[in-house]
CSV table of C-alpha atoms in Angstrom, one decimal:
chain,number,residue,atom,x,y,z
A,8,MET,CA,72.9,67.3,13.5
A,9,THR,CA,74.3,65.2,10.7
A,10,HIS,CA,72.5,63.9,7.6
A,11,SER,CA,73.2,60.9,5.3
A,12,LEU,CA,72.4,61.3,1.6
A,13,VAL,CA,71.6,58.2,-0.4
A,14,LEU,CA,71.0,58.3,-4.2
A,15,PRO,CA,71.0,56.0,-7.2
A,16,ARG,CA,74.4,55.8,-8.9
A,17,LEU,CA,73.0,56.6,-12.4
A,18,ILE,CA,69.8,58.2,-13.7
A,19,ARG,CA,69.0,58.5,-17.4
A,20,THR,CA,66.2,60.8,-18.4
A,21,GLY,CA,64.3,61.8,-21.6
A,22,SER,CA,62.1,60.5,-24.3
A,23,GLY,CA,63.5,57.2,-25.7
A,24,SER,CA,65.9,56.6,-22.9
A,25,LEU,CA,64.6,53.1,-22.4
A,26,ALA,CA,66.6,52.1,-25.5
A,27,GLU,CA,69.8,52.8,-23.6
A,28,ILE,CA,69.2,50.0,-21.1
A,29,GLY,CA,72.1,48.0,-22.5
A,30,LYS,CA,74.6,50.7,-21.9
A,31,LEU,CA,73.3,51.4,-18.4
A,32,LEU,CA,73.4,47.7,-17.4
A,33,ALA,CA,77.0,47.6,-18.6
A,34,CYS,CA,77.9,50.5,-16.3
A,35,CYS,CA,76.3,48.6,-13.4
A,36,GLY,CA,78.1,45.3,-14.2
A,37,VAL,CA,74.8,43.4,-14.9
A,38,SER,CA,74.8,40.9,-17.8
A,39,ARG,CA,72.0,38.5,-16.8
A,40,PRO,CA,69.0,40.5,-15.5
A,41,LEU,CA,65.7,39.3,-14.3
A,42,ILE,CA,62.9,41.6,-15.5
A,43,VAL,CA,60.2,42.2,-12.8
A,44,THR,CA,57.0,43.6,-14.1
A,45,ASP,CA,53.2,43.1,-14.4
A,46,PRO,CA,50.7,41.9,-17.0
A,47,THR,CA,49.8,45.4,-18.1
A,48,MET,CA,53.3,46.2,-19.1
A,49,VAL,CA,53.3,43.0,-21.2
A,50,SER,CA,50.0,43.9,-22.9
A,51,LEU,CA,51.1,47.5,-23.6
A,52,GLY,CA,54.2,46.2,-25.4
A,53,TYR,CA,56.6,47.9,-23.0
A,54,VAL,CA,58.1,44.5,-22.0
A,55,GLY,CA,58.6,43.8,-25.6
A,56,ARG,CA,60.5,47.1,-26.1
A,57,LEU,CA,62.6,46.3,-23.1
A,58,THR,CA,63.6,42.8,-24.2
A,59,ALA,CA,64.3,44.0,-27.7
A,60,ALA,CA,66.7,46.6,-26.4
A,61,LEU,CA,68.4,43.9,-24.2
A,62,ALA,CA,68.6,41.5,-27.2
A,63,GLU,CA,70.2,44.3,-29.3
A,64,ALA,CA,72.8,44.7,-26.5
A,65,GLY,CA,73.4,41.0,-26.5
A,66,LEU,CA,72.0,40.5,-23.0
A,67,PRO,CA,69.9,37.4,-22.1
A,68,CYS,CA,67.2,38.0,-19.6
A,69,GLY,CA,64.5,36.2,-17.5
A,70,LEU,CA,61.0,37.4,-16.8
A,71,PHE,CA,58.6,37.6,-13.9
A,72,SER,CA,55.5,39.3,-15.1
A,73,GLU,CA,53.0,38.6,-12.3
A,74,THR,CA,53.6,41.4,-10.0
A,75,GLU,CA,50.4,42.4,-8.3
A,76,PRO,CA,49.2,45.9,-7.2
A,77,GLU,CA,50.1,46.7,-3.6
A,78,PRO,CA,52.4,43.6,-3.5
A,79,THR,CA,52.0,41.0,-0.9
A,80,GLU,CA,54.6,38.6,0.4
A,81,THR,CA,52.8,35.8,-1.6
A,82,SER,CA,53.6,37.4,-4.9
A,83,VAL,CA,57.2,38.2,-3.8
A,84,VAL,CA,57.7,34.5,-3.0
A,85,ALA,CA,56.5,33.5,-6.5
A,86,ALA,CA,59.0,36.0,-8.0
A,87,GLU,CA,61.8,34.6,-5.7
A,88,ALA,CA,61.3,31.2,-7.1
A,89,ILE,CA,62.0,32.5,-10.6
A,90,LEU,CA,65.0,34.4,-9.3
A,91,ARG,CA,66.5,31.3,-7.6
A,92,ALA,CA,65.9,29.1,-10.7
A,93,GLY,CA,68.4,31.3,-12.6
A,94,LEU,CA,68.8,31.5,-16.4
A,95,ASP,CA,70.2,28.6,-18.4
A,96,GLY,CA,72.0,27.2,-15.4
A,97,GLN,CA,73.5,30.5,-14.3
A,98,ALA,CA,72.3,32.8,-11.6
A,99,PHE,CA,70.8,36.2,-12.4
A,100,ASP,CA,73.1,39.1,-11.5
A,101,GLY,CA,70.7,42.0,-11.4
A,102,LEU,CA,67.0,43.0,-11.5
A,103,VAL,CA,65.3,45.3,-13.9
A,104,ALA,CA,62.0,46.6,-12.5
A,105,LEU,CA,59.6,47.9,-15.2
A,106,GLY,CA,56.3,49.4,-14.0
A,107,GLY,CA,54.8,51.3,-11.2
A,108,GLY,CA,55.8,51.3,-7.5
A,109,SER,CA,54.5,47.7,-7.1
A,110,ALA,CA,57.0,46.3,-9.6
A,111,ILE,CA,59.8,48.3,-8.3
A,112,ASP,CA,59.0,47.4,-4.6
A,113,THR,CA,58.9,43.8,-5.6
A,114,ALA,CA,62.3,44.0,-7.2
A,115,LYS,CA,63.7,45.7,-4.2
A,116,ALA,CA,62.4,42.9,-2.0
A,117,LEU,CA,64.0,40.3,-4.2
A,118,ALA,CA,67.3,42.3,-4.1
A,119,VAL,CA,67.4,41.4,-0.4
A,120,LEU,CA,65.8,38.0,-0.3
A,121,GLY,CA,68.0,36.7,-3.1
A,122,PRO,CA,71.3,37.0,-1.3
A,123,HIS,CA,70.1,37.0,2.3
A,124,GLY,CA,67.0,34.7,2.4
A,125,GLY,CA,64.4,34.8,5.1
A,126,ARG,CA,61.0,36.5,4.9
A,127,MET,CA,60.1,40.1,4.4
A,128,ARG,CA,58.9,40.5,8.0
A,129,ASP,CA,62.5,39.8,9.0
A,130,TYR,CA,63.5,43.1,7.3
A,131,LYS,CA,60.8,45.6,8.4
A,132,VAL,CA,61.5,48.7,10.5
A,133,PRO,CA,63.0,49.4,12.9
A,134,ARG,CA,65.6,47.2,11.3
A,135,LEU,CA,67.7,49.0,8.7
A,136,VAL,CA,68.9,46.7,6.0
A,137,ASP,CA,72.3,48.2,5.0
A,138,GLU,CA,73.9,44.9,3.9
A,139,PRO,CA,74.7,44.7,0.1
A,140,GLY,CA,71.8,43.5,-2.0
A,141,MET,CA,71.4,42.7,-5.7
A,142,PRO,CA,71.6,45.6,-8.1
A,143,VAL,CA,68.2,47.0,-9.1
A,144,ILE,CA,67.7,49.1,-12.2
A,145,ALA,CA,64.3,50.8,-11.9
A,146,ILE,CA,62.2,52.0,-14.9
A,147,PRO,CA,59.0,53.7,-13.6
A,148,THR,CA,56.0,53.9,-15.8
A,149,THR,CA,54.0,56.0,-13.3
A,150,ALA,CA,54.9,59.4,-12.0
A,151,GLY,CA,54.2,59.0,-8.3
A,152,THR,CA,56.0,56.7,-6.0
A,153,GLY,CA,59.6,57.9,-6.6
A,154,SER,CA,60.6,54.3,-5.7
A,155,GLU,CA,63.3,54.4,-8.3
A,156,ALA,CA,65.2,56.8,-6.0
A,157,THR,CA,64.3,55.6,-2.5
A,158,ARG,CA,65.8,53.2,0.0
A,159,VAL,CA,62.3,52.0,0.9
A,160,THR,CA,60.0,49.2,0.0
A,161,VAL,CA,56.5,48.3,1.2
A,162,ILE,CA,55.2,44.7,1.1
A,163,THR,CA,52.0,43.5,2.7
A,164,ASP,CA,52.0,40.6,5.1
A,165,PRO,CA,49.0,38.5,4.0
A,166,GLU,CA,48.8,36.9,7.4
A,167,ASN,CA,47.8,40.1,9.3
A,168,ASP,CA,47.2,42.6,6.5
A,169,GLU,CA,50.1,44.7,7.7
A,170,LYS,CA,51.9,46.9,5.2
A,171,MET,CA,55.5,46.3,6.2
A,172,LEU,CA,57.8,49.2,5.8
A,173,CYS,CA,61.3,48.1,5.0
A,174,MET,CA,64.3,50.5,4.8
A,175,GLY,CA,68.0,50.5,4.2
A,176,LEU,CA,70.8,50.9,1.6
A,177,ALA,CA,70.0,47.4,0.2
A,178,PHE,CA,66.7,48.7,-1.2
A,179,MET,CA,68.2,51.7,-3.1
A,180,PRO,CA,68.3,51.1,-6.9
A,181,VAL,CA,71.7,51.5,-8.4
A,182,ALA,CA,70.2,53.1,-11.5
A,183,ALA,CA,67.0,54.4,-13.0
A,184,ILE,CA,65.6,55.3,-16.4
A,185,LEU,CA,63.0,58.1,-16.5
A,186,ASP,CA,61.4,57.8,-20.0
A,187,PRO,CA,58.2,59.9,-20.2
A,188,ASP,CA,57.1,57.9,-23.2
A,189,LEU,CA,56.2,55.1,-20.8
A,190,THR,CA,53.8,57.2,-18.9
A,191,LEU,CA,51.6,58.4,-21.9
A,192,SER,CA,49.3,55.4,-21.6
A,193,LEU,CA,48.4,56.0,-17.9
A,194,PRO,CA,44.7,56.3,-17.2
A,195,SER,CA,43.5,59.5,-15.6
A,196,ARG,CA,42.7,57.8,-12.3
A,197,VAL,CA,46.2,56.4,-12.0
A,198,THR,CA,47.7,59.8,-13.1
A,199,ALA,CA,45.7,61.5,-10.3
A,200,ASP,CA,46.5,58.9,-7.6
A,201,THR,CA,50.2,58.7,-8.3
A,202,GLY,CA,50.6,62.4,-8.8
A,203,ILE,CA,49.1,63.2,-5.5
A,204,ASP,CA,51.3,60.5,-4.0
A,205,ALA,CA,54.3,62.4,-5.4
A,206,LEU,CA,53.1,65.7,-4.1
A,207,THR,CA,52.5,64.2,-0.6
A,208,HIS,CA,56.1,62.8,-0.7
A,209,ALA,CA,57.4,66.3,-1.4
A,210,ILE,CA,55.3,68.1,1.2
A,211,GLU,CA,56.0,65.5,4.0
A,212,ALA,CA,59.7,65.5,3.2
A,213,TYR,CA,59.9,69.2,3.5
A,214,VAL,CA,58.0,69.4,6.9
A,215,SER,CA,59.7,66.3,8.3
A,216,ARG,CA,61.7,66.5,11.5
A,217,LYS,CA,64.5,64.7,9.6
A,218,ALA,CA,64.6,67.3,6.7
A,219,SER,CA,68.0,68.6,5.7
A,220,PRO,CA,69.1,71.4,3.3
A,221,PHE,CA,69.6,68.8,0.6
A,222,SER,CA,66.2,67.1,1.0
A,223,ASP,CA,64.6,70.6,1.2
A,224,GLN,CA,65.9,71.5,-2.3
A,225,GLN,CA,64.7,68.3,-3.8
A,226,ALA,CA,61.3,68.6,-2.1
A,227,LEU,CA,60.8,72.2,-3.3
A,228,ALA,CA,61.9,71.3,-6.8
A,229,ALA,CA,59.4,68.4,-6.8
A,230,MET,CA,56.5,70.7,-5.8
A,231,ARG,CA,57.4,73.3,-8.4
A,232,LEU,CA,57.2,70.6,-11.1
A,233,ILE,CA,54.2,68.6,-9.9
A,234,ALA,CA,51.8,71.4,-8.8
A,235,PRO,CA,51.3,73.1,-12.2
A,236,ASN,CA,51.4,69.9,-14.2
A,237,LEU,CA,49.2,67.4,-12.4
A,238,ARG,CA,45.9,68.8,-13.6
A,239,ARG,CA,47.3,69.1,-17.1
A,240,ALA,CA,48.3,65.5,-17.3
A,241,PHE,CA,45.1,64.4,-15.7
A,242,HIS,CA,43.0,66.1,-18.3
A,243,ASP,CA,45.3,65.4,-21.3
A,244,GLY,CA,47.3,62.2,-21.0
A,245,GLN,CA,49.2,63.0,-24.2
A,246,ASP,CA,50.6,66.3,-22.8
A,247,ARG,CA,54.3,65.3,-23.1
A,248,VAL,CA,55.6,68.4,-21.3
A,249,ALA,CA,53.4,67.8,-18.3
A,250,ARG,CA,54.1,64.0,-18.3
A,251,GLU,CA,57.9,64.6,-18.2
A,252,ALA,CA,57.6,67.3,-15.5
A,253,LEU,CA,55.6,64.9,-13.3
A,254,LEU,CA,58.0,62.0,-13.9
A,255,VAL,CA,61.1,64.1,-12.9
A,256,GLY,CA,59.1,65.7,-10.1
A,257,ALA,CA,58.2,62.4,-8.7
A,258,CYS,CA,61.8,61.3,-8.8
A,259,PHE,CA,62.8,64.5,-6.9
A,260,GLY,CA,60.1,63.7,-4.4
A,261,GLY,CA,61.4,60.2,-4.0
A,262,ILE,CA,64.9,61.5,-3.4
A,263,ALA,CA,63.6,64.0,-0.8
A,264,PHE,CA,61.6,61.6,1.3
A,265,SER,CA,64.2,58.8,1.0
A,266,ASN,CA,66.6,61.2,2.7
A,267,ALA,CA,64.2,63.0,5.0
A,268,SER,CA,61.4,60.4,5.6
A,269,VAL,CA,57.7,60.7,5.2
A,270,ALA,CA,55.4,61.6,8.0
A,271,LEU,CA,51.8,61.3,9.4
A,272,VAL,CA,49.9,61.0,6.1
A,273,HIS,CA,51.9,57.9,5.0
A,274,GLY,CA,51.8,56.4,8.5
A,275,MET,CA,48.0,56.6,8.4
A,276,SER,CA,47.7,55.7,4.7
A,277,ARG,CA,49.4,52.3,4.8
A,278,PRO,CA,46.8,50.6,7.1
A,279,ILE,CA,44.0,51.9,4.9
A,280,GLY,CA,45.6,50.3,1.9
A,281,ALA,CA,46.4,47.0,3.7
A,282,PHE,CA,42.9,46.5,5.2
A,283,PHE,CA,40.7,48.0,2.5
A,284,HIS,CA,42.8,47.6,-0.7
A,285,VAL,CA,42.8,51.3,-1.4
A,286,PRO,CA,45.6,52.2,-3.9
A,287,HIS,CA,48.4,53.9,-2.0
A,288,GLY,CA,48.3,57.2,-3.7
A,289,LEU,CA,44.5,57.4,-3.3
A,290,SER,CA,44.6,56.8,0.4
A,291,ASN,CA,47.3,59.5,0.7
A,292,ALA,CA,45.0,61.9,-1.1
A,293,MET,CA,42.1,61.1,1.2
A,294,LEU,CA,44.2,62.1,4.2
A,295,LEU,CA,46.4,64.9,2.9
A,296,PRO,CA,44.1,67.9,3.4
A,297,ALA,CA,42.9,67.0,6.9
A,298,VAL,CA,46.4,65.9,8.2
A,299,THR,CA,47.9,69.1,6.7
A,300,ALA,CA,45.4,71.3,8.5
A,301,TRP,CA,46.0,69.4,11.7
A,302,SER,CA,49.8,69.7,11.4
A,303,ILE,CA,50.1,73.4,10.2
A,304,PRO,CA,50.1,74.9,13.7
A,305,ALA,CA,53.4,73.1,14.5
A,306,ALA,CA,55.2,74.3,11.4
A,307,PRO,CA,53.4,77.2,9.8
A,308,GLY,CA,56.5,78.6,8.0
A,309,ARG,CA,57.4,75.2,6.4
A,310,TYR,CA,53.9,74.6,5.1
A,311,ALA,CA,53.8,78.2,3.8
A,312,ASP,CA,57.0,77.5,1.9
A,313,CYS,CA,55.2,74.6,0.2
A,314,ALA,CA,52.4,76.9,-0.9
A,315,ARG,CA,54.9,79.4,-2.4
A,316,ALA,CA,56.8,76.6,-4.2
A,317,MET,CA,53.6,75.3,-5.7
A,318,GLY,CA,52.9,78.8,-7.0
A,319,LEU,CA,49.7,79.3,-5.0
A,320,VAL,CA,50.9,82.7,-3.5
A,321,GLY,CA,53.7,85.1,-4.2
A,322,GLU,CA,56.9,85.0,-2.3
A,323,GLY,CA,55.9,88.0,-0.2
A,324,ALA,CA,52.7,86.5,1.0
A,325,SER,CA,52.2,86.0,4.7
A,326,ASP,CA,52.4,82.5,6.2
A,327,GLU,CA,48.7,82.7,7.2
A,328,LEU,CA,47.6,83.6,3.7
A,329,ALA,CA,49.9,81.0,2.2
A,330,ASN,CA,48.6,78.2,4.4
A,331,ASP,CA,45.0,79.1,3.7
A,332,ALA,CA,45.9,78.9,0.0
A,333,LEU,CA,47.6,75.5,0.5
A,334,LEU,CA,44.6,74.0,2.2
A,335,GLU,CA,42.2,75.4,-0.4
A,336,GLU,CA,44.4,73.9,-3.1
A,337,LEU,CA,44.6,70.4,-1.6
A,338,GLN,CA,40.9,70.3,-1.1
A,339,GLY,CA,40.3,71.7,-4.7
A,340,LEU,CA,42.7,69.2,-6.2
A,341,ASN,CA,40.9,66.3,-4.6
A,342,ALA,CA,37.6,67.6,-5.9
A,343,GLU,CA,38.8,68.2,-9.4
A,344,LEU,CA,40.7,64.8,-9.6
A,345,GLY,CA,37.7,62.9,-8.2
A,346,VAL,CA,39.3,61.6,-5.0
A,347,PRO,CA,36.6,59.9,-2.9
A,348,THR,CA,36.3,59.8,0.8
A,349,PRO,CA,36.6,56.4,2.5
A,350,THR,CA,32.8,56.1,2.5
A,351,GLY,CA,32.7,57.2,-1.1
A,352,PHE,CA,35.2,54.5,-2.0
A,353,GLY,CA,32.8,51.9,-0.6
A,354,ILE,CA,34.6,50.9,2.6
A,355,ASN,CA,32.3,49.1,5.1
A,356,PRO,CA,31.6,51.6,7.9
A,357,ALA,CA,31.4,49.0,10.6
A,358,ARG,CA,34.7,47.5,9.7
A,359,TRP,CA,36.3,51.0,9.5
A,360,GLN,CA,35.0,51.8,13.0
A,361,GLN,CA,36.3,48.4,14.3
A,362,LEU,CA,39.7,48.7,12.8
A,363,ARG,CA,40.5,52.3,13.7
A,364,PRO,CA,42.4,51.5,16.9
A,365,LEU,CA,44.5,48.8,15.1
A,366,MET,CA,45.2,51.1,12.2
A,367,ALA,CA,46.3,53.8,14.6
A,368,GLU,CA,48.6,51.3,16.3
A,369,GLN,CA,50.1,50.2,13.0
A,370,ALA,CA,50.5,53.8,11.9
A,371,LEU,CA,52.5,54.6,15.0
A,372,ALA,CA,54.5,51.4,14.8
A,373,SER,CA,55.7,52.4,11.3
A,374,GLY,CA,57.6,55.3,12.8
A,375,SER,CA,56.4,57.8,10.2
A,376,PRO,CA,54.1,59.8,12.5
A,377,GLY,CA,57.2,60.5,14.7
A,378,ASN,CA,58.6,62.6,11.8
A,379,ASN,CA,55.5,64.8,11.6
A,380,PRO,CA,55.8,68.5,12.8
A,381,ARG,CA,53.0,67.7,15.2
A,382,ILE,CA,53.3,64.2,16.7
A,383,PRO,CA,50.0,62.5,17.3
A,384,THR,CA,48.8,60.1,20.0
A,385,ALA,CA,46.8,57.1,19.0
A,386,ASP,CA,43.6,58.8,20.0
A,387,GLU,CA,44.4,61.8,17.8
A,388,ILE,CA,45.0,59.5,14.8
A,389,ILE,CA,41.7,57.8,15.4
A,390,ALA,CA,40.1,61.3,15.5
A,391,LEU,CA,41.7,62.1,12.1
A,392,TYR,CA,40.4,58.8,10.7
A,393,ASP,CA,36.9,59.9,11.9
A,394,GLU,CA,37.4,63.3,10.2
A,395,VAL,CA,38.3,61.9,6.8
A,396,TRP,CA,35.6,59.3,6.8
A,397,GLY,CA,33.2,61.6,5.0
């Protein structure tokens, strides 16, 4: 079996690395970037810091600051209009995404729509978009999605509430900046949701049927960084050591799942987000313990490795003991970080019941469940939706 490895060309890390954006853009051949971000980044002053660094480097820039959470094609079209308008009569030659996964996913969508046109539904899986796209420089301000290091973007189709999974080389950022200073302002709820998202990426990449020796090492490294630091950052947002560990761990998790794919948790999570507007990391967290318990019998050794990497048991612990510890930890983490069940989130029970078959159909259509150690039928996915309802 062969494996393809895809990575950003450059990654700069460390406190204050945002200031080096000018040098990084020069390395990528970008001189007229469009910044893609959201109103929160403007109000926090992060956009001001970015534009000041660009001005110091003598680089003019444009700005789209209306990225929405869990981006839809509607918001992408609005950003595309800014992209096509250009800057002072000249076309933009790159995209700088500043923010969480939504801003980065929006920039990735633009990287394909800009040169190739069409609509996002034209690019969803099973199509692989390997044509050259515009260069994207990703600057994450959350430690969760790993989108700065993945060849994946997710955009919701507002016409049918489908979260469209789009994949290919065109969506891989050429560079990323990991500056932990930009994560210090994250609220505890966002810290929890994005952190569990990153942990889910690492676990699913490691147990994926498409895992490789390369993705395994990235996934295990991600778990080693995330597991002991997520609670720390949740309870003390100014813990710089924990914040940096989560940011780097999330990037490792992104590299891992970009090269090994995610699995059943993500397949089931996307329809929950699309139909009920549950943040992506939170819907992953709702599902992770139950899906892990259901999947362990098909790969007990792999899941046990996850428990060992997370420091839950010693290296000599049996697989059975390790897997018991893993399930206890995932349940305990949800409890401590205040992860609600779907009913606790306020989802309408009648609508949940009605949509379960369609959610199962969309989950299977995404392809992610096919990477799971234990591959489910539609009826088994519906049963898991029933189990997590709470």
